[in-house]
XYZ file of C-alpha atoms in Angstrom:
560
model
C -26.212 6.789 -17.996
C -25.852 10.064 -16.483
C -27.864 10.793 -12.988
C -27.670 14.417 -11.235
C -24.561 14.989 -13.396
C -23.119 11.590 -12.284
C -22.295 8.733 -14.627
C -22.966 5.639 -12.753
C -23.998 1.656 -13.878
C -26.722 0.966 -13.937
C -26.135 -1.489 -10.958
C -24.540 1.356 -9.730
C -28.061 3.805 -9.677
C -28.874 3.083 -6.207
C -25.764 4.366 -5.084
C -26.896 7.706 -6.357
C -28.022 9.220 -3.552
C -24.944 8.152 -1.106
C -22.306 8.921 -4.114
C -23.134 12.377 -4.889
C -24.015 13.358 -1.521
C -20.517 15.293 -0.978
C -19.889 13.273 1.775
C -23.126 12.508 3.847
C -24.816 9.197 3.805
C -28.694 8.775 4.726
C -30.459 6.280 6.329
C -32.099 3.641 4.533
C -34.930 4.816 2.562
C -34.040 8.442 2.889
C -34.009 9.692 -0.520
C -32.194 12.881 -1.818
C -33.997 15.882 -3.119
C -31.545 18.006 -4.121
C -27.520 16.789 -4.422
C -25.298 18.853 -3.222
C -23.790 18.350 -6.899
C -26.632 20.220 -8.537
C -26.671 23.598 -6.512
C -25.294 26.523 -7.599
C -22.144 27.037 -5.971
C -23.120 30.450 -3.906
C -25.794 27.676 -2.824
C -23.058 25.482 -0.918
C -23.188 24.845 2.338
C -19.420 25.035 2.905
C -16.762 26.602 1.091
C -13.635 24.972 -0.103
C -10.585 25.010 2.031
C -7.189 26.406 0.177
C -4.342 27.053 1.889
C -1.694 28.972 0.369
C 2.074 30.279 0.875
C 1.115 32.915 3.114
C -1.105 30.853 4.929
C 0.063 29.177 8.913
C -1.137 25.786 7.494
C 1.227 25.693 4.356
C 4.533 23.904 5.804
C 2.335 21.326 7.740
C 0.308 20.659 3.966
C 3.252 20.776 1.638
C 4.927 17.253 3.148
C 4.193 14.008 3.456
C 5.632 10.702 6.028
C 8.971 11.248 4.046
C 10.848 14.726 4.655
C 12.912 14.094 1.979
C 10.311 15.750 -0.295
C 8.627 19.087 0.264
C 6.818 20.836 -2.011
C 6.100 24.208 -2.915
C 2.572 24.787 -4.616
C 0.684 27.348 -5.242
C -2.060 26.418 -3.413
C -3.507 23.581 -1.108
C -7.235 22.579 -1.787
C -8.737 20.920 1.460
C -11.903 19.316 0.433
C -14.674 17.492 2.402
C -16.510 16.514 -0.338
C -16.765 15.244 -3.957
C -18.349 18.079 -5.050
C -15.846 19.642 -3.946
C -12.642 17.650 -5.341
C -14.816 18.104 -8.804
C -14.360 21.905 -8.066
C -10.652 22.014 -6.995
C -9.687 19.736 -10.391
C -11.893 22.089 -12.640
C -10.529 25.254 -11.237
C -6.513 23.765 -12.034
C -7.715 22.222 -15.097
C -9.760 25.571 -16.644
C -5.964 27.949 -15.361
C -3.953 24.965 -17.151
C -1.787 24.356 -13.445
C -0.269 21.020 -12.724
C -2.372 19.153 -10.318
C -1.453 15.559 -7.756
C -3.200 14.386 -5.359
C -1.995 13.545 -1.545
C -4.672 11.005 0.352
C -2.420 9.821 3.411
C 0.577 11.114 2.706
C 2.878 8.302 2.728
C 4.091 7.968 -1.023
C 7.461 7.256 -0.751
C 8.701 9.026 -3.606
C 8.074 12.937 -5.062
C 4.767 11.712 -6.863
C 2.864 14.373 -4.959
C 5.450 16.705 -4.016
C 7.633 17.079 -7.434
C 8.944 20.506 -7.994
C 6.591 21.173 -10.777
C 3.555 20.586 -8.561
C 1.335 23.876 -8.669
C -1.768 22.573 -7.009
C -2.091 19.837 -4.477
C -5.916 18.691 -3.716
C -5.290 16.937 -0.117
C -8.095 14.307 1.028
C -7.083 14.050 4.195
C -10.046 15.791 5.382
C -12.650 13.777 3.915
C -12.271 10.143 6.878
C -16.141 8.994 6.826
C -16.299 5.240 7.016
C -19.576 4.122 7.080
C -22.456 1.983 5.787
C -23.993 2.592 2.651
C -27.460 1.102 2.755
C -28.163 2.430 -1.207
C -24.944 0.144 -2.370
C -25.271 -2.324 -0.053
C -21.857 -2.320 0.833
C -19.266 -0.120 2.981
C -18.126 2.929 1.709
C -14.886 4.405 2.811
C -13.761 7.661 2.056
C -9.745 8.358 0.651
C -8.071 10.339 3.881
C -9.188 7.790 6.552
C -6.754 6.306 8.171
C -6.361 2.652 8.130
C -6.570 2.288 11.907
C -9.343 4.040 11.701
C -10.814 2.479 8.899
C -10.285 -0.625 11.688
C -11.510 0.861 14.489
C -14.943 1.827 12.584
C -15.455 -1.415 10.926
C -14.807 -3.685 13.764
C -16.295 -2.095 16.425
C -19.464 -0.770 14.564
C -20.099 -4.367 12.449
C -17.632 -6.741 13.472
C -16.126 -6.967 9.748
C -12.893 -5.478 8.406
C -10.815 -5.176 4.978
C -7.845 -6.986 5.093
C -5.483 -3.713 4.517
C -2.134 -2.744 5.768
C -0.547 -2.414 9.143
C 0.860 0.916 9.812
C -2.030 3.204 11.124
C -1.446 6.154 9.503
C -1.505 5.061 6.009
C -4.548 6.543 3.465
C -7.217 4.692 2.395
C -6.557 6.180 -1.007
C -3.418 5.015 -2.120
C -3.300 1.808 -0.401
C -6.047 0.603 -2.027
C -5.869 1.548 -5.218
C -2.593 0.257 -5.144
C -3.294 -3.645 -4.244
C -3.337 -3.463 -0.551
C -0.742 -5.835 1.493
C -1.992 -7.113 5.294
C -1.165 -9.231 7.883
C -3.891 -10.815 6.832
C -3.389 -11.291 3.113
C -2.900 -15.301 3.289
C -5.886 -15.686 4.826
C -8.557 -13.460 2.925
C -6.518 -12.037 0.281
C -5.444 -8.275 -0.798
C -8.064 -5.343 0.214
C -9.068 -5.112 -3.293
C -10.276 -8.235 -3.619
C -13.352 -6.961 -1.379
C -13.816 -3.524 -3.776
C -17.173 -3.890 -4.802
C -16.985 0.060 -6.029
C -14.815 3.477 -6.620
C -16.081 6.818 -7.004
C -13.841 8.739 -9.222
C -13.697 12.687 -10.317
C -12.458 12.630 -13.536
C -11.480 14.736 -16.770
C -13.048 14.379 -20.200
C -10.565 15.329 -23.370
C -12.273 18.596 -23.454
C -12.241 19.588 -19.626
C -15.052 18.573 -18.804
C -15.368 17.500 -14.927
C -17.474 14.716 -14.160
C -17.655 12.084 -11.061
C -18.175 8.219 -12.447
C -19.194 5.431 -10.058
C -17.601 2.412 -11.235
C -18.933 -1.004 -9.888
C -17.408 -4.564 -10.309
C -21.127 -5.973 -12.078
C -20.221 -7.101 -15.571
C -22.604 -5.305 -17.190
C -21.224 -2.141 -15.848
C -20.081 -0.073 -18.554
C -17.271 1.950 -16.230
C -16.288 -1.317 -14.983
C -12.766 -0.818 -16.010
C -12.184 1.942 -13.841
C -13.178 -0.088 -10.773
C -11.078 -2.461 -12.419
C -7.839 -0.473 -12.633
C -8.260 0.716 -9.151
C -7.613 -2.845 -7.728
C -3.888 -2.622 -8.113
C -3.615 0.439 -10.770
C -1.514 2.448 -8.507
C -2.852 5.975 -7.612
C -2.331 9.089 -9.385
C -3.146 8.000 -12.152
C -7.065 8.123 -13.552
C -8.439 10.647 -11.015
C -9.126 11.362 -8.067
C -11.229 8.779 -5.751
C -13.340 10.134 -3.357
C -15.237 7.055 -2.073
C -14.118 3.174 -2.047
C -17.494 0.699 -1.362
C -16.467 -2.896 -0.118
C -18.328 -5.733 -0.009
C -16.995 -9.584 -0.752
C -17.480 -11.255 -3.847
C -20.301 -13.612 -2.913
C -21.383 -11.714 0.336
C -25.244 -11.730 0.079
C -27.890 -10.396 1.794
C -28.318 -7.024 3.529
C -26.850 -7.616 7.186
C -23.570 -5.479 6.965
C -22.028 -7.895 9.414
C -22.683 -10.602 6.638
C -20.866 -8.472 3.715
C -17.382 -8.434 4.628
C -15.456 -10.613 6.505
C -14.915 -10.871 10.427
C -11.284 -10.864 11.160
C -9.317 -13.482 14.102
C -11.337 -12.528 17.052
C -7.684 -13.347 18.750
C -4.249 -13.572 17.509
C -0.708 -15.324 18.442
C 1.744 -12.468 17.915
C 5.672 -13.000 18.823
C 8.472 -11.388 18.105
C 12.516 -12.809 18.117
C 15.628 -11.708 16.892
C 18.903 -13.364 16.474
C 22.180 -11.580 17.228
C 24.375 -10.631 14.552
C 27.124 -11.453 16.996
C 26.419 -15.108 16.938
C 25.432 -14.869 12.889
C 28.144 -15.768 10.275
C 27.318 -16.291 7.051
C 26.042 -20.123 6.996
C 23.919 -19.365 9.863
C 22.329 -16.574 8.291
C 22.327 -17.625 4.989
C 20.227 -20.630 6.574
C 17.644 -18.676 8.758
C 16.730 -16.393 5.214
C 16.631 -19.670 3.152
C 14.442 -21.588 5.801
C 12.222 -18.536 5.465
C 11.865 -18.360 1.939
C 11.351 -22.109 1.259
C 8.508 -22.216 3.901
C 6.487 -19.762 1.989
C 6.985 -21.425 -1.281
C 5.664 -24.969 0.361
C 2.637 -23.205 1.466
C 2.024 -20.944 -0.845
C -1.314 -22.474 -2.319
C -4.943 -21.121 -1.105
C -6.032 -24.082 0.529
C -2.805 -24.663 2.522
C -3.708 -25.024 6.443
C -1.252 -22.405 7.288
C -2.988 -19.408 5.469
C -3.403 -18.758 9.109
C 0.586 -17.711 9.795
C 1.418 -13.954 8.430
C 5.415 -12.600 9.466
C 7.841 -10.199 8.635
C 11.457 -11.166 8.235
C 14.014 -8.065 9.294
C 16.924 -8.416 7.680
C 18.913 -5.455 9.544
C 22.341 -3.879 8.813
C 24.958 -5.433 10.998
C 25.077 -2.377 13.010
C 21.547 -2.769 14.401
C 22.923 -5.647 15.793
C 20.101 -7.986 15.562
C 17.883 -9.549 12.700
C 14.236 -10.070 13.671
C 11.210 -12.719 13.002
C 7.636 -10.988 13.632
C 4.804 -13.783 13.503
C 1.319 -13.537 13.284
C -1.011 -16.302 13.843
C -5.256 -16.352 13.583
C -5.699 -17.824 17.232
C -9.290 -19.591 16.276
C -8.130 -21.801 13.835
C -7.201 -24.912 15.211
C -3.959 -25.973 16.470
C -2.647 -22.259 16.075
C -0.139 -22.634 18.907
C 1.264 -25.676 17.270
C 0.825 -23.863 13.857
C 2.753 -20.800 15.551
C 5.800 -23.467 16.316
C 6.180 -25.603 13.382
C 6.749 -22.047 11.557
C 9.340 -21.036 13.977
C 10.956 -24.666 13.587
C 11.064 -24.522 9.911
C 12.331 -20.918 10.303
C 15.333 -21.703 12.869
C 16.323 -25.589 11.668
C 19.908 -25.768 11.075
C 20.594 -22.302 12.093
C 23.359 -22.734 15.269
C 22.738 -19.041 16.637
C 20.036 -18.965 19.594
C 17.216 -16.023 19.196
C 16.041 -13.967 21.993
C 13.448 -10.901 22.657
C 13.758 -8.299 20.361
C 15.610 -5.645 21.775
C 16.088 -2.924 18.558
C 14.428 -1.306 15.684
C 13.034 -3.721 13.082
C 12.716 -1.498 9.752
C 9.902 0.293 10.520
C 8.736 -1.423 13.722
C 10.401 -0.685 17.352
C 11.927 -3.205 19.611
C 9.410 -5.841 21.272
C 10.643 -7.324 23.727
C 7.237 -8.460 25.690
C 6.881 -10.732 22.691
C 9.359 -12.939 23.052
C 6.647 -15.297 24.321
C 3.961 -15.447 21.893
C 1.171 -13.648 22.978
C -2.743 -14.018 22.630
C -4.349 -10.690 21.960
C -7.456 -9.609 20.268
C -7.550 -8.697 16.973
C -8.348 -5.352 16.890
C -5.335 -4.617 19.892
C -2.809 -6.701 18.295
C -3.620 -4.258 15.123
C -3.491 -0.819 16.611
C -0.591 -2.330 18.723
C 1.807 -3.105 15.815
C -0.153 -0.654 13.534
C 1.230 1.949 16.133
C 4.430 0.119 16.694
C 6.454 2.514 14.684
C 9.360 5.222 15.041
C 9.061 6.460 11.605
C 5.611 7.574 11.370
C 5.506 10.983 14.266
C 9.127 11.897 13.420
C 9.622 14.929 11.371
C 13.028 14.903 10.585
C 13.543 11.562 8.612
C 14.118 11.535 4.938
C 14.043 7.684 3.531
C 14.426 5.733 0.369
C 12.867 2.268 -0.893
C 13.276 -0.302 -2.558
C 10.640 -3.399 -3.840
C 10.069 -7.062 -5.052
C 8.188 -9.890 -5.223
C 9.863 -14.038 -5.155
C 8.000 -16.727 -6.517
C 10.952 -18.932 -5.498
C 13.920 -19.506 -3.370
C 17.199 -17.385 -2.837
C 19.514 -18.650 -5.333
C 22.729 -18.946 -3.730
C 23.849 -16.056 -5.001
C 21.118 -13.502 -3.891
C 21.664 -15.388 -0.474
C 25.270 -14.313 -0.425
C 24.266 -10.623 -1.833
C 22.354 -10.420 1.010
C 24.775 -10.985 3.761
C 27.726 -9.014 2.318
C 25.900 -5.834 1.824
C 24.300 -6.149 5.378
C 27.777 -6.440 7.014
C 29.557 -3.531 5.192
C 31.391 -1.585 7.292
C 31.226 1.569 4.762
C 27.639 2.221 6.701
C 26.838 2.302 10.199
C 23.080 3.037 9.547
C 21.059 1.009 12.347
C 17.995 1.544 10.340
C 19.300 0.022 6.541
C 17.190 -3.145 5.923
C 15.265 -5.609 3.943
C 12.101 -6.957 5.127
C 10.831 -10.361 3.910
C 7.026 -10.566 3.839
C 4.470 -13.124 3.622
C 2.349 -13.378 0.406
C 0.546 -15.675 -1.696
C -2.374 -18.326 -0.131
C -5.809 -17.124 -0.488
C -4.011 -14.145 -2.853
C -2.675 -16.586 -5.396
C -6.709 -17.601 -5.715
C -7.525 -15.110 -7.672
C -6.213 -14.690 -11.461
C -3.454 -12.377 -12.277
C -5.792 -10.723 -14.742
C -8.685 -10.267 -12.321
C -7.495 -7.313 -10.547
C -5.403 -4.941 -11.728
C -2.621 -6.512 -9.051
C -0.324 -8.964 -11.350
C 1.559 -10.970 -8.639
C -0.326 -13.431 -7.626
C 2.107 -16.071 -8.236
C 4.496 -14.445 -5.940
C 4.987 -16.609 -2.364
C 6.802 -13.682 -0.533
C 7.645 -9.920 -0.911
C 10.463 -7.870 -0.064
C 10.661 -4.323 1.072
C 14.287 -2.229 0.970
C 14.306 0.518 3.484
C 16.954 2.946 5.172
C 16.017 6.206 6.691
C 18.472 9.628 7.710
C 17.804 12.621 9.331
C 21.512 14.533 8.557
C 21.365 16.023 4.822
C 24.810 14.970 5.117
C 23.897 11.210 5.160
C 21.928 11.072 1.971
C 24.087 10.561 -0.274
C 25.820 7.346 1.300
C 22.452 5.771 2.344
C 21.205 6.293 -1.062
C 24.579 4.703 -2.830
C 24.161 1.842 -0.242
C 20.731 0.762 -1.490
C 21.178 0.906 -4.947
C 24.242 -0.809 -4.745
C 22.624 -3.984 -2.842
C 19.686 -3.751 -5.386
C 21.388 -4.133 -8.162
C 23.933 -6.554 -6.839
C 21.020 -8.473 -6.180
C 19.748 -8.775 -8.835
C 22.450 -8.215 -11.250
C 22.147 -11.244 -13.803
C 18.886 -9.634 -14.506
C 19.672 -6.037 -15.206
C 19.667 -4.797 -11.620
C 16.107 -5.507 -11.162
C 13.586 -8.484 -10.221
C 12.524 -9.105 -13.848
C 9.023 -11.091 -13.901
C 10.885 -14.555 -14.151
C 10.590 -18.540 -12.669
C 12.366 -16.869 -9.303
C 11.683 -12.962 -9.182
C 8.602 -11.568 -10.182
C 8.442 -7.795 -10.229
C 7.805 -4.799 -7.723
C 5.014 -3.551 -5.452
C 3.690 -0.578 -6.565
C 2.700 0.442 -3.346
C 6.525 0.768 -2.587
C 7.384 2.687 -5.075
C 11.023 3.555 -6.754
C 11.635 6.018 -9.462
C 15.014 4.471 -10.409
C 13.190 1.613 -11.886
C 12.823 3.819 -14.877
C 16.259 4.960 -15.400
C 18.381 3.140 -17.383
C 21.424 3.680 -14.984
C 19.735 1.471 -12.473
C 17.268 -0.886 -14.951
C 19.557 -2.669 -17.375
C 17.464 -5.037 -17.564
C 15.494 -3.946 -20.808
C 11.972 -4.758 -18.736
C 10.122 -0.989 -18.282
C 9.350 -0.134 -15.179
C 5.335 0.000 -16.083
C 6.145 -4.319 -16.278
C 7.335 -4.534 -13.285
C 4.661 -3.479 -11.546
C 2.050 -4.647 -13.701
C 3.414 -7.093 -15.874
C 0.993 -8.161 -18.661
C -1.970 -5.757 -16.851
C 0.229 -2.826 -17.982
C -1.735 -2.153 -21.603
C -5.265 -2.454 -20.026
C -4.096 0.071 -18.140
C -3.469 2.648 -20.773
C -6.363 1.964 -22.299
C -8.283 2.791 -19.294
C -5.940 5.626 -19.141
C -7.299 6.734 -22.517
C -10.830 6.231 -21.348
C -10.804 8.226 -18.409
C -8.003 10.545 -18.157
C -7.572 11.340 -21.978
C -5.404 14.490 -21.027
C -3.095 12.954 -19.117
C -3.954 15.428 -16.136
C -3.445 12.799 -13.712
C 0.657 12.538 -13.803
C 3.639 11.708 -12.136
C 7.527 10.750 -12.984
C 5.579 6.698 -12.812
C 2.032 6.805 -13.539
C 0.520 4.895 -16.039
C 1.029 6.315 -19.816
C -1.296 7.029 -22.465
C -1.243 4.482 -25.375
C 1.458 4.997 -27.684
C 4.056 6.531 -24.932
């Protein structure tokens, strides 16, 4: 049913008012007279923001976190509102231009800012997080910032959405693309709490319209809220609002709705010197790792509680790095906090230390070479912030994903170690980084969500930045090299298997669909999704009939 031009549920009619509001949520029991929606548009309040070539703004608006991609549109459209996304599609759509869509900023590949790009629509202006007493939930805009997001949530209702670390980071993206967080084994990805998306869309003839898409199973858009809980974005729409609540949540206390994170945490950080590494030593310490997550990878494991990141740096960082992360309310966590590091280091003859250099995208920390207990919310901004990459402009980067369900066969272990000891690079910031998955993630079904890999027990995250134009070429070469020497008896890439299981789409990495680099005869659409891929399309087919909504890896229309 249609309501001030909006398609919403029926569950979803009470969010009416807050949903087409262009950005401005009332009070409870406040009703709307007139939507901003329905005026005329000389009747606006505020006129759209678009920045062109001419314009100051333009260099700042035509990049995102990696330099390595700059774009050159023709224009810029700034909105602070869904009204006013809905005009900055239509006008692209009705003069036939080629339209993305930038939330944070921190795609790691040319999705946003391809060459053929001719009009960018950047959210980064619309940040309300808030409550939304109409939907019952919390509703959280596309450009805020996940600190921020924190911050709000936290200090305003004492709940959060378990959601990524680094601060800077969209709302937009990150969500609709499954969400990783320290937090993940304990309440599970962010879009397990997405009660709702709001969603500008385009109809096969051009129409415009703005559909409020609810979880409720009698909601007849409930596919789109569906295919936003892992989807990827870019690829239906454009979101302008995300509403979270937790399945089961009742009631209308917002502290009650979502959940309250650690109110402290055990945080430590230690690093082993590649010095005093050779190859049994570390092939031991990544093994140890990997085998711990696997043994406690089931929901109702007692150590949902421990969260780290494993930093697998090039030998000429000169360390490798452990990060832990430990809820300090549950009981025993010190104890929990030690066992883990036991497990971690047993058998493993080199001694770690404080961490005294870069760890991917995290600086040194030495002050936590002794766990600490911090609060929640500083331990977040603290490692949120806890990063070199995200205020330099200079540094261009490329990626590389997957998900393990089991252990490093021996000869991914040994892949490992001779790539990270080549002597052909002397790149201190090449790396893999092993992160914790599965627990209260692997309790929901892989068809649930639109997030496949729930069966996975760990993740892992390629990464090597540059700032010389001169350097691209041999960091690139290095990274695709280790990839697909990793995983060469599969094609060159973690093929949905008993021991790999795919890639995060969050991370992700056009050469997964070029046969040069995927061999494997598994499309890159599977690896991210796996078996989710053709609900997909058809949503695709539903809501974005034109195909409008593009990029070198977004979801196809059925038949391509």
């Amino acid at each position: 049913m249609t309501y001030g031009g909006h398609n919403v549920s029926r569950r979803g009619m009470l969010a009416a008012s807050a949903a087409i509001g262009g950005g401005v949520l009332l009070p409870a029991g406040q009703a709307v007279a007139r939507p901003e929606a329905a005026l005329p548009e000389t009747a606006r309040p505020e006129a759209l923001v678009t920045v062109t070539p001419d314009d100051a703004r333009y260099p700042d608006l035509v990049r995102g976190w990696n330099q390595r991609y700059v774009g050159r549109p023709e224009a810029v459209h700034v909105p602070r509102s869904t009204a006013q996304v809905a005009t900055a599609v239509r006008q692209a759509v009705r003069a036939g231009k080629r339209l993305t869509v930038r939330s944070g900023g921190h795609c790691w590949e040319d999705f946003v800012f391809s060459p053929d790009v001719q009009v960018v629509v950047d959210l980064s202006a619309m940040r309300d997080v808030d409550f939304d007493p109409a939907m019952n939930a919390f509703v959280v805009q596309p450009g805020a910032q996940l600190l921020d997001v924190y911050e709000r949530l936290y200090r305003t209702w004492g709940v959060i959405v378990p959601a990524g670390m680094c601060f800077q980071v969209g709302a937009g993206g990150h969500v609709s693309g499954g969400g990783w967080g320290l937090l993940c084994r304990q309440l599970g990805l962010v879009v397990d709490h997405l009660y709702a998306v709001e969603v500008v869309v385009v109809d096969a003839d051009g129409t415009v319209r703005t559909v409020v898409a609810t979880r409720e199973d009698d909601d007849p858009d409930r596919d789109l809220w569906w295919a936003h809980t892992g989807g990827g974005g870019g690829n239906f729409g454009v979101v302008t609002r995300y509403w979270f609540r937790s399945p089961g949540a009742s009631g209308t206390d917002p502290a009650r709705l979502l959940p309250a994170p650690p109110p402290e945490v055990l945080v430590s950080a230690v690093s082993w010197q590649w010095s005093e590494l050779d190859e049994r030593s570390f092939a031991r310490l990544v093994r140890n790792y990997a085998d711990w997550h696997v043994r406690h990878a089931a929901p109702d494991d007692p150590t949902t509680a421990v969260c780290s990141l494993l930093s697998l740096n090039h030998v000429s960082n000169g360390a490798v790095g452990l990060i832990t992360h430990v809820d300090a309310s549950v009981p025993g966590a010190a104890r929990l906090h030690d066992e883990f590091l036991a497990a971690v280091t047993e058998g493993v003859t080199a001694a770690y230390g404080p961490v005294t250099t870069r760890m991917g995208e995290l600086t040194a920390l030495p002050e936590l070479a002794t766990p600490r207990r911090l609060p929640w919310l500083q331990a977040a901004r603290y490692l949120g912030t806890a990063n070199p990459t995200t205020n330099d402009p200079t540094q261009k980067s490329d990626f590389k994903s997957a998900y393990m369900k089991a252990g490093f066969p021996e000869r991914q272990l040994a892949a490992l170690y001779r790539h990270l000891t080549r002597t052909d690079l002397g790149n201190p910031t090449g790396s893999v980084m092993l992160s914790s998955f599965a627990g209260q993630v692997s309790a929901v079904a892989q068809d649930a969500t639109a997030s496949a890999h729930r069966d996975a027990a760990y993740k892992l995250a390629w990464m090597i930045w540059w700032d010389d134009p001169a350097d691209e070429r041999d960091c690139v070469r290095w990274l695709r090299e280790f990839y697909a020497d990793m995983y060469a008896d599969t094609g060159g890439v973690p093929v949905p298997g008993a021991v790999t299981d795919g890639c995060y789409v969050n991370y992700p990495d056009a050469d997964l669909g070029l046969p040069e680099f995927n061999r494997s005869g598994t499309p890159w659409h599977d690896l991210y999704y796996k078996g989710n891929y053709r609900r997909l399309q058809r949503v695709k087919q539903a809501y974005d009939p034109g195909d409008v909504f593009r990029h070198r890896q977004s979801v196809r229309l059925p038949g391509n």
